[in-house]
Coordinates of C-alpha atoms and ligand atoms in Angstrom, one line a residue:
M1 CA 19.2 -1.8 -29.9
A2 CA 18.4 0.0 -26.7
L3 CA 18.6 3.8 -26.9
F4 CA 20.8 4.4 -24.6
E5 CA 23.2 2.2 -22.4
Y6 CA 23.3 3.0 -19.3
S7 CA 26.5 2.1 -16.5
P8 CA 25.7 0.7 -13.2
A9 CA 24.6 3.5 -10.5
P10 CA 24.3 1.3 -7.2
E11 CA 23.1 2.7 -4.2
S12 CA 25.4 1.7 -1.5
R13 CA 24.2 -0.7 1.1
S14 CA 26.5 0.7 3.5
V15 CA 24.0 3.2 4.7
V16 CA 21.8 0.5 7.0
D17 CA 22.7 -1.7 9.6
I18 CA 20.4 -4.9 9.3
A19 CA 20.8 -6.9 12.8
E20 CA 20.9 -10.5 12.7
S21 CA 18.0 -10.8 14.3
Y22 CA 15.4 -9.0 16.2
G23 CA 12.7 -9.1 18.7
L24 CA 8.8 -7.7 19.4
F25 CA 8.8 -4.3 20.1
I26 CA 6.3 -4.3 23.1
G27 CA 5.9 -1.6 25.5
G28 CA 8.7 0.6 24.3
E29 CA 11.5 -2.9 24.2
F30 CA 12.7 -5.1 22.4
V31 CA 11.6 -8.3 23.6
E32 CA 12.1 -12.0 22.6
P33 CA 8.7 -13.9 21.8
T34 CA 7.5 -16.2 24.6
D35 CA 7.7 -19.4 22.7
G36 CA 10.8 -18.5 20.8
R37 CA 9.5 -18.9 17.4
R38 CA 11.5 -17.1 14.4
F39 CA 11.2 -16.8 10.8
T40 CA 13.5 -15.2 8.2
T41 CA 13.1 -12.1 5.5
I42 CA 15.0 -12.1 2.7
S43 CA 15.9 -10.0 -0.5
P44 CA 13.4 -11.0 -3.3
S45 CA 15.8 -9.7 -5.8
S46 CA 18.7 -12.0 -4.8
E47 CA 17.0 -14.5 -2.2
E48 CA 19.7 -13.4 0.6
V49 CA 18.5 -13.9 4.0
L50 CA 18.5 -10.6 6.0
S51 CA 17.5 -11.4 9.0
E52 CA 15.4 -13.7 11.3
V53 CA 12.5 -11.8 12.7
A54 CA 10.4 -13.1 15.9
E55 CA 7.0 -14.7 15.2
A56 CA 4.4 -13.5 18.1
G57 CA 2.1 -15.9 19.4
Q58 CA -1.2 -15.6 21.6
L59 CA 0.8 -14.6 24.6
D60 CA 2.9 -12.0 22.9
I61 CA -0.1 -10.3 21.3
D62 CA -1.4 -10.3 24.7
A63 CA 1.1 -8.6 25.8
A64 CA 1.4 -6.3 23.2
V65 CA -2.3 -4.9 23.5
Q66 CA -2.2 -4.7 26.9
A67 CA 1.0 -2.5 26.5
A68 CA -1.2 -0.2 24.1
R69 CA -4.1 -0.4 26.7
S70 CA -1.9 0.6 29.5
A71 CA -0.2 3.8 27.6
Y72 CA -3.9 4.6 26.2
S73 CA -4.9 5.0 29.5
R74 CA -2.3 6.5 31.5
T75 CA -0.5 8.6 29.4
W76 CA -1.7 8.8 25.5
S77 CA -5.3 9.8 26.1
R78 CA -4.6 12.4 28.9
M79 CA -1.5 14.4 26.6
S80 CA -2.9 17.4 25.4
G81 CA -3.2 17.4 21.4
R82 CA -0.3 20.2 21.1
E83 CA 1.8 17.3 23.1
R84 CA 1.0 14.6 20.8
G85 CA 1.6 16.5 17.8
K86 CA 5.2 17.5 19.1
Y87 CA 5.7 13.7 19.2
L88 CA 4.7 13.2 15.8
F89 CA 6.1 16.1 14.4
R90 CA 9.7 14.4 15.8
I91 CA 8.4 11.1 14.4
A92 CA 8.5 12.7 11.2
R93 CA 11.8 14.6 11.5
I94 CA 13.9 11.8 12.2
I95 CA 12.3 9.8 9.4
A96 CA 13.2 12.9 7.1
E97 CA 16.7 12.5 8.4
R98 CA 17.1 9.1 7.8
S99 CA 15.5 8.6 4.4
R100 CA 18.2 7.4 2.5
E101 CA 18.9 4.5 5.2
L102 CA 15.0 3.9 5.4
A103 CA 15.2 4.0 1.0
V104 CA 17.6 1.0 1.3
L105 CA 16.1 -1.2 4.0
E106 CA 12.7 -1.1 2.1
T107 CA 14.5 -1.8 -1.3
L108 CA 16.6 -4.6 0.3
D109 CA 13.7 -6.1 2.1
N110 CA 10.9 -5.6 -0.9
G111 CA 12.5 -5.4 -3.9
K112 CA 11.0 -2.5 -5.1
P113 CA 13.6 0.0 -7.2
I114 CA 15.6 2.2 -5.1
R115 CA 14.2 5.3 -7.3
E116 CA 11.0 4.5 -5.8
T117 CA 11.7 4.3 -2.2
R118 CA 13.6 7.1 -2.4
D119 CA 11.3 9.6 -4.3
V120 CA 8.0 7.9 -3.6
D121 CA 7.6 6.0 -0.3
I122 CA 10.1 7.4 1.8
P123 CA 8.9 11.0 1.3
L124 CA 5.5 10.4 1.5
V125 CA 5.8 8.6 4.8
A126 CA 7.7 11.8 6.1
A127 CA 4.6 14.0 5.0
H128 CA 1.7 11.6 6.3
F129 CA 3.9 12.0 9.7
F130 CA 4.0 16.0 9.4
Y131 CA 0.2 16.5 8.0
H132 CA -1.1 14.7 10.7
A133 CA 1.1 16.2 13.7
G134 CA -0.4 19.2 11.9
W135 CA -4.0 17.8 13.1
A136 CA -3.2 16.9 16.6
D137 CA -4.6 19.6 18.3
K138 CA -6.9 20.8 16.2
L139 CA -9.6 17.9 16.0
G140 CA -12.4 20.2 16.7
Y141 CA -12.1 20.4 13.2
V142 CA -12.7 16.8 12.1
G143 CA -16.4 17.7 11.5
L144 CA -17.2 15.2 14.5
G145 CA -18.1 18.2 17.3
P146 CA -15.6 19.9 19.5
N147 CA -14.2 17.5 21.4
P148 CA -14.4 14.3 19.4
R149 CA -12.3 11.2 21.2
P150 CA -10.3 8.2 20.0
H151 CA -11.3 4.7 20.1
G152 CA -8.5 3.2 22.3
V153 CA -6.4 0.6 21.1
A154 CA -6.0 0.3 17.6
A155 CA -4.9 -3.1 16.0
Q156 CA -3.3 -2.7 12.6
I157 CA -3.0 -4.9 9.9
I158 CA -0.5 -3.7 6.8
P159 CA 0.6 -5.6 3.5
W160 CA 3.9 -6.0 2.0
N161 CA 3.4 -3.9 -0.9
F162 CA 4.5 -0.4 0.7
P163 CA 5.9 -1.3 3.8
L164 CA 6.6 1.6 5.6
L165 CA 4.0 3.7 3.8
M166 CA 1.1 1.9 5.0
L167 CA 2.4 1.8 8.6
A168 CA 2.6 5.6 8.1
W169 CA -0.9 5.9 6.8
K170 CA -2.1 3.5 10.4
V171 CA 0.1 5.0 12.9
A172 CA 0.0 8.6 11.9
P173 CA -3.9 9.3 11.9
A174 CA -4.3 6.7 14.7
L175 CA -1.2 8.6 16.7
A176 CA -2.9 12.2 15.9
A177 CA -6.5 11.5 17.1
G178 CA -4.8 10.1 20.6
N179 CA -5.1 6.0 20.3
T180 CA -1.9 3.6 21.1
V181 CA -1.6 0.8 18.4
V182 CA -0.7 -2.8 18.4
L183 CA 0.6 -3.3 14.3
K184 CA 1.7 -6.1 12.5
P185 CA 3.4 -5.5 9.1
A186 CA 3.4 -8.7 6.4
E187 CA 5.9 -11.5 6.9
T188 CA 8.0 -10.9 3.9
T189 CA 8.6 -7.0 4.7
P190 CA 9.4 -6.2 8.5
L191 CA 12.5 -4.6 8.2
T192 CA 11.4 -0.9 7.7
A193 CA 8.7 -1.5 10.9
L194 CA 11.2 -2.7 13.0
A195 CA 13.4 0.2 11.9
F196 CA 10.6 2.6 12.7
A197 CA 10.2 0.6 16.5
E198 CA 13.5 2.4 16.8
I199 CA 12.4 5.8 15.8
C200 CA 10.0 5.5 18.3
Q201 CA 12.6 4.9 20.8
Q202 CA 14.9 7.8 19.2
A203 CA 11.8 10.3 19.6
D204 CA 11.2 9.1 23.4
L205 CA 7.5 8.2 22.5
P206 CA 6.2 6.8 25.8
A207 CA 6.7 3.1 26.1
G208 CA 3.2 1.2 24.6
V209 CA 2.1 4.0 22.5
V210 CA 3.5 2.0 19.4
N211 CA 3.9 -1.3 19.6
I212 CA 5.1 -3.8 16.6
V213 CA 4.5 -7.8 16.6
T214 CA 5.9 -9.6 13.8
G215 CA 4.6 -12.3 12.2
G216 CA 2.4 -14.0 9.6
G217 CA -1.2 -14.9 8.8
E218 CA -1.6 -16.7 12.3
T219 CA -0.3 -13.6 14.4
G220 CA -2.7 -11.4 12.4
R221 CA -5.4 -13.4 12.9
L222 CA -4.7 -13.8 16.7
L223 CA -4.8 -9.7 16.5
V224 CA -8.0 -9.3 14.8
E225 CA -9.5 -11.6 17.3
S226 CA -7.9 -9.6 20.7
S227 CA -11.2 -8.7 22.5
D228 CA -9.4 -6.0 24.0
V229 CA -9.1 -3.7 20.9
D230 CA -11.4 -1.1 20.2
K231 CA -10.5 -0.7 16.5
I232 CA -9.2 -2.6 13.6
A233 CA -7.4 -1.2 10.6
F234 CA -6.5 -3.5 7.3
T235 CA -4.7 -3.1 4.2
G236 CA -4.4 -6.3 2.5
S237 CA -6.9 -9.0 0.2
T238 CA -10.0 -9.0 -0.1
E239 CA -10.4 -12.7 1.2
V240 CA -8.9 -11.5 4.4
G241 CA -10.8 -8.4 4.8
R242 CA -14.0 -10.9 4.9
L243 CA -12.8 -12.9 7.6
I244 CA -11.7 -9.7 9.7
A245 CA -15.5 -8.1 8.9
R246 CA -17.2 -11.5 10.0
S247 CA -14.7 -11.5 13.3
V248 CA -16.1 -8.2 14.2
A249 CA -19.3 -8.5 13.2
G250 CA -21.5 -9.0 16.4
R251 CA -18.4 -6.9 18.5
P252 CA -18.0 -3.2 19.6
T253 CA -15.0 -3.1 17.8
R254 CA -14.8 -1.0 14.8
A255 CA -13.0 -1.4 11.7
T256 CA -11.8 0.1 8.2
L257 CA -10.7 -2.2 5.2
E258 CA -9.1 -1.2 2.3
L259 CA -8.7 -4.5 0.0
G260 CA -8.2 -5.0 -3.9
G261 CA -9.1 -3.4 -6.9
K262 CA -9.4 -3.9 -10.4
A263 CA -9.6 -0.2 -11.8
A264 CA -9.8 1.1 -15.5
N265 CA -7.9 3.6 -17.0
I266 CA -10.0 5.0 -19.7
I267 CA -8.3 6.5 -22.3
F268 CA -10.5 8.6 -25.2
D269 CA -9.8 9.4 -28.5
D270 CA -8.9 13.1 -27.9
A271 CA -6.2 12.3 -25.0
P272 CA -2.7 13.3 -25.1
I273 CA -1.3 10.0 -26.0
D274 CA 2.4 10.5 -25.0
Q275 CA 1.4 11.8 -21.5
A276 CA -1.5 8.7 -21.6
I277 CA 1.3 6.6 -22.5
E278 CA 3.2 7.2 -19.2
G279 CA 0.4 7.7 -17.3
I280 CA -0.3 4.0 -18.2
V281 CA 3.1 2.8 -17.7
R282 CA 2.4 4.8 -13.7
G283 CA -0.4 2.7 -13.6
V284 CA 0.4 -0.6 -13.9
F285 CA 4.3 -1.1 -14.0
F286 CA 4.7 1.5 -11.0
N287 CA 6.0 -1.0 -7.9
Q288 CA 5.8 -4.1 -10.1
G289 CA 2.2 -3.6 -10.5
H290 CA 1.7 -4.4 -6.3
V291 CA -0.4 -1.8 -6.1
C292 CA -4.2 -2.4 -5.4
C293 CA -5.4 0.8 -7.0
A294 CA -3.2 -0.3 -10.3
G295 CA -5.1 0.6 -13.7
T296 CA -4.7 -2.9 -14.5
R297 CA -7.8 -2.7 -17.0
L298 CA -6.9 -0.1 -19.7
L299 CA -10.1 1.0 -21.4
V300 CA -9.0 2.6 -24.8
Q301 CA -11.5 4.0 -27.4
E302 CA -11.4 1.6 -30.4
S303 CA -10.1 4.0 -33.1
I304 CA -7.0 4.8 -31.1
E305 CA -6.6 1.2 -29.9
A306 CA -3.9 0.3 -32.4
E307 CA -1.7 3.2 -32.0
V308 CA -2.1 3.3 -28.1
V309 CA -0.6 -0.2 -27.9
D310 CA 1.8 0.2 -30.5
A311 CA 3.1 3.2 -28.4
L312 CA 2.5 1.3 -25.0
K313 CA 4.8 -1.9 -26.4
R314 CA 8.0 0.5 -27.7
R315 CA 7.7 2.6 -24.3
L316 CA 7.7 -0.9 -22.3
A317 CA 10.4 -2.0 -24.3
T318 CA 12.9 0.7 -22.7
L319 CA 11.8 -0.1 -19.0
R320 CA 15.1 -1.2 -17.3
L321 CA 14.4 -4.3 -15.1
G322 CA 17.3 -5.5 -12.6
D323 CA 19.1 -4.9 -9.4
P324 CA 16.8 -2.5 -7.6
M325 CA 19.5 -1.3 -5.8
D326 CA 20.7 0.3 -9.3
K327 CA 19.5 4.2 -9.3
N328 CA 18.6 3.6 -13.0
T329 CA 16.1 0.3 -12.7
D330 CA 12.8 1.1 -13.2
I331 CA 11.0 -2.6 -12.8
G332 CA 12.5 -4.5 -9.5
A333 CA 11.7 -7.8 -8.2
I334 CA 8.5 -9.4 -7.3
N335 CA 7.8 -9.8 -3.7
S336 CA 7.9 -13.0 -3.3
A337 CA 8.1 -16.6 -4.6
V338 CA 4.4 -17.0 -3.8
Q339 CA 3.3 -13.6 -5.3
L340 CA 5.6 -14.8 -8.3
A341 CA 3.6 -18.0 -8.7
R342 CA 0.6 -16.1 -8.5
I343 CA 1.4 -13.9 -11.4
R344 CA 2.4 -16.7 -13.6
E345 CA -0.9 -18.8 -13.0
M346 CA -2.7 -15.8 -13.8
S347 CA -1.0 -15.0 -16.9
D348 CA -1.1 -18.2 -18.5
V349 CA -5.2 -18.6 -17.4
G350 CA -5.2 -15.4 -19.4
E351 CA -3.5 -16.8 -22.6
A352 CA -5.8 -20.2 -21.9
E353 CA -8.6 -18.4 -21.9
G354 CA -7.9 -16.7 -25.5
A355 CA -6.1 -13.7 -25.0
T356 CA -3.0 -12.6 -26.8
R357 CA -0.1 -12.3 -24.5
W358 CA 2.7 -9.9 -25.2
S359 CA 5.5 -9.4 -22.9
A360 CA 8.8 -6.8 -23.0
A361 CA 11.9 -8.6 -24.2
C362 CA 14.0 -8.1 -20.9
T363 CA 16.4 -10.4 -19.4
L364 CA 15.4 -11.7 -15.9
P365 CA 18.3 -12.2 -13.4
D366 CA 19.1 -15.7 -12.2
R367 CA 18.3 -15.3 -8.9
G368 CA 15.4 -13.9 -7.1
F369 CA 11.6 -13.5 -8.4
W370 CA 11.1 -11.4 -11.7
F371 CA 8.2 -10.9 -14.1
P372 CA 8.2 -9.2 -17.4
P373 CA 6.0 -6.3 -18.0
T374 CA 3.4 -8.1 -19.8
V375 CA 0.3 -6.5 -22.4
F376 CA -2.6 -8.6 -22.9
T377 CA -4.7 -7.7 -26.0
D378 CA -8.2 -9.2 -27.3
V379 CA -9.2 -9.5 -23.6
A380 CA -13.1 -9.9 -23.1
Q381 CA -14.8 -8.6 -19.7
T382 CA -15.1 -12.5 -19.0
H383 CA -12.2 -13.2 -18.9
R384 CA -10.5 -13.9 -15.5
I385 CA -7.2 -11.2 -16.5
A386 CA -9.8 -8.8 -16.6
R387 CA -12.0 -9.7 -13.4
E388 CA -9.4 -10.5 -10.9
E389 CA -7.0 -8.4 -8.9
I390 CA -3.2 -10.0 -10.6
F391 CA -1.3 -7.9 -8.5
G392 CA 1.7 -7.9 -10.5
P393 CA 3.5 -6.0 -13.8
V394 CA 0.1 -7.2 -15.9
L395 CA -2.0 -5.1 -18.3
S396 CA -5.4 -6.0 -19.6
V397 CA -6.5 -3.9 -22.9
L398 CA -10.2 -3.7 -23.4
T399 CA -11.8 -1.8 -26.0
F400 CA -14.7 1.1 -26.3
R401 CA -16.6 3.0 -28.5
T402 CA -18.7 5.7 -26.6
P403 CA -18.2 7.3 -23.3
E404 CA -21.2 5.2 -21.8
E405 CA -19.9 1.9 -23.2
A406 CA -16.6 3.0 -21.1
L407 CA -18.8 3.7 -17.9
A408 CA -20.3 0.7 -18.1
K409 CA -17.1 -1.5 -18.4
A410 CA -15.2 0.5 -16.2
N411 CA -17.7 -0.1 -13.6
N412 CA -18.6 -3.6 -14.6
T413 CA -16.7 -5.1 -11.7
P414 CA -16.9 -6.1 -7.9
Y415 CA -14.4 -3.8 -7.0
G416 CA -14.2 0.1 -6.9
L417 CA -11.0 1.4 -5.4
S418 CA -9.8 3.8 -8.3
A419 CA -10.1 5.0 -11.8
G420 CA -8.4 6.9 -14.4
V421 CA -9.9 9.3 -17.2
W422 CA -7.6 10.7 -20.0
T423 CA -9.1 13.2 -22.3
E424 CA -9.0 16.6 -23.2
K425 CA -12.6 17.4 -22.1
G426 CA -13.2 19.0 -18.8
S427 CA -17.0 18.3 -19.1
R428 CA -16.3 14.7 -20.1
I429 CA -14.0 13.9 -17.1
L430 CA -16.3 15.8 -14.4
W431 CA -18.8 13.4 -16.2
M432 CA -17.1 10.2 -15.6
A433 CA -15.9 11.1 -12.7
Q434 CA -19.5 11.5 -11.2
H435 CA -20.5 8.0 -12.4
L436 CA -17.6 6.1 -12.2
R437 CA -17.9 3.6 -8.8
A438 CA -14.2 4.2 -7.6
G439 CA -13.4 6.2 -4.1
V440 CA -10.5 7.7 -6.3
V441 CA -10.7 9.0 -10.0
W442 CA -7.3 10.7 -11.4
A443 CA -7.5 13.0 -14.6
N444 CA -4.9 12.9 -16.9
T445 CA -2.6 11.3 -14.4
F446 CA -2.7 8.5 -12.0
N447 CA -1.2 7.1 -8.9
H448 CA -0.8 10.6 -7.2
F449 CA -1.1 10.3 -3.4
D450 CA -1.1 13.0 -1.2
P451 CA -1.7 12.7 2.7
S452 CA -4.8 15.2 2.7
S453 CA -6.7 13.2 0.3
P454 CA -8.7 10.8 1.4
F455 CA -8.2 6.8 -0.1
G456 CA -10.7 4.3 -0.1
G457 CA -12.8 1.9 -2.0
Y458 CA -16.6 1.0 -2.5
K459 CA -17.9 -2.4 -2.9
E460 CA -15.0 -5.2 -2.6
S461 CA -12.5 -2.7 -2.1
G462 CA -13.6 -2.2 1.5
Y463 CA -14.9 0.7 3.6
G464 CA -13.8 3.5 5.5
R465 CA -11.1 6.1 4.3
E466 CA -7.3 7.2 4.6
G467 CA -5.9 10.2 4.4
G468 CA -7.3 13.6 4.9
R469 CA -10.0 14.7 7.4
H470 CA -11.9 11.4 6.4
G471 CA -9.2 9.2 7.4
L472 CA -8.6 10.7 10.8
A473 CA -12.2 10.5 11.5
A474 CA -12.2 6.6 11.1
Y475 CA -10.0 7.0 14.5
L476 CA -12.6 9.0 16.1
V477 CA -16.1 9.4 18.2
A478 CA -18.0 11.9 18.3
D479 CA -18.0 13.4 21.8
E480 CA -21.6 12.7 22.1
T481 CA -21.8 8.9 21.7
T482 CA -18.0 8.2 23.3
E483 CA -17.9 6.2 25.9
V484 CA -15.1 7.0 28.8
A485 CA -12.2 5.6 28.3
R486 CA -11.6 2.5 30.0
Ligands
NDP501 P1 -3.1 -10.8 3.3 O1 -4.3 -10.2 2.7 O2 -3.1 -12.5 3.0 O3 -2.3 -9.9 3.7 C1 -2.3 -8.8 4.0 C2 -1.7 -9.0 5.5 O4 -2.7 -9.7 6.3 C3 -0.8 -9.2 5.8 O5 0.1 -8.9 7.1 C4 -0.8 -10.6 6.5 O6 0.2 -11.3 7.2 C5 -1.9 -10.8 6.9 N1 -3.2 -11.6 7.3 C6 -3.2 -13.1 6.4 N2 -3.9 -13.6 6.9 C7 -4.6 -13.2 8.0 C8 -5.9 -13.4 9.0 N3 -6.4 -14.3 8.9 N4 -6.4 -12.2 9.7 C9 -5.5 -10.8 10.0 N5 -4.8 -10.9 9.3 C10 -4.1 -11.7 8.0 O7 -2.6 -10.5 1.2 P2 -1.5 -11.8 0.5 O8 0.2 -10.9 1.0 O9 -1.7 -13.2 1.1 O10 -1.8 -11.5 -1.2 C11 -2.4 -11.8 -1.4 C12 -3.4 -11.4 -2.5 O11 -4.2 -10.2 -2.1 C13 -2.4 -10.4 -3.6 O12 -1.6 -11.4 -4.8 C14 -3.2 -9.4 -4.1 O13 -4.1 -9.6 -5.1 C15 -3.5 -9.1 -2.7 N6 -3.1 -7.9 -2.1 C16 -4.0 -6.7 -2.1 C17 -3.1 -5.8 -1.5 C18 -3.7 -4.5 -1.4 O14 -3.4 -3.3 -0.9 N7 -5.0 -4.2 -1.9 C19 -2.1 -6.0 -0.2 C20 -1.5 -7.4 -0.6 C21 -2.3 -8.2 -1.0 P3 1.4 -12.0 6.6 O15 1.6 -11.5 4.8 O16 2.5 -11.9 7.2 O17 0.8 -13.7 6.0

């Protein structure tokens, strides 16, 4: 029996106005794609078609890059940092004003719970623009000399797991630094990027400073291969990251890549267990596990394994899965049929390799893409579920006896994006943080983000940082090495 019964508490859909179709946002206007191709975007929780979106081809990419180049040379690179900052503050304020609408739109298009878009995604989006607005006239303090310069035109490609937040991580620092951008959102989640295009119009941002080209992987490839972009920023799979790294090799184009992860969340026997359980849930079941830094490998000290796993299962049984528009929902829909198939396949592989599978007993809706919170025990380091990114609500539990063993197991991965450590000993936290090969290490918490904190990985998790001074520096070049803007 459920601990509490919840009445439905649906957020109203009436705050959003989704157009039947959208064009490409190039040079400050919505324009039709040259070859007229379009695709649909659906709501993953109901499979309802939300809108038709333009698919950008070669000529559209050329036009978008040209618009960005011209806005860079004629307007944006000539403007003072203080003036650029005003535009960014204006965008930030509009995002804050329209936050409810953006949260609803994101939830409809992505499938994630409204509680997360309302309380996490959209507030962080606004925070990123406010934070970078403040930097725009202080670039001399980034650490690249007194007068660092922008790269020029930045091509930005983002995934579907945090659509508007990933846009903010990319667009805000690029504009603050004086670059113009061409951004491609993911095929399954284009709507909030298109709403952002409207926000650029509302803020009177000069035409061509931000261009949004929708489309699939092929559109992304065309953008990456454009000879007139100076900088590429990508977030997504390691596989596509490799293709991009190959494409920029031998070109003067700079690239930052934020790729996959297989983070260890390490629980020592002196950890506050109740808090750690919440941290495990937040670490891997937040956003249906569609999180590159998710704590998908739980490393628990052997003596408390049974206690932790029992408590975790009890907690997972209380999570509410269902309509993402309901304010009480904890677990929303999987973003696409393709991603659901991948999660199912990897979970079947886990069982076939000998791990023990447990899933929370929740009723899955008839329509849409759903997967219950799932925990694998008896997992060995060699199992694929312990090595490969699943990108779904699936946790693998492994054990350790000593801090050295925990560290060796945590670092035994081709990735290195994030890690978590739970213990009451400050000295152990510092020792672990010093030796973990991960870009971010959380102590007695997990999945906390702030615009001022750099985020990024080691090894196959990519290179470069986003956020903070380091993230901003990735959009600048030191004055002495800068070529004159074309
Ligand atoms: P992708 O890496 O394919 O997608 C990320 C972005 O890159 C999307 O906008 C995508 O377009 C675009 N893209 C795809 N192919 C190319 C290309 N050749 N050149 C340039 N851009 C391209 O991730 P998927 O959505 O396919 O997800 C697959 C797996 O990747 C997941 O199961 C997960 O493990 C991992 N992943 C990791 C993310 C992270 O944040 N680290 C985010 C997303 C996925 P489009 O989507 O429109 O095809």
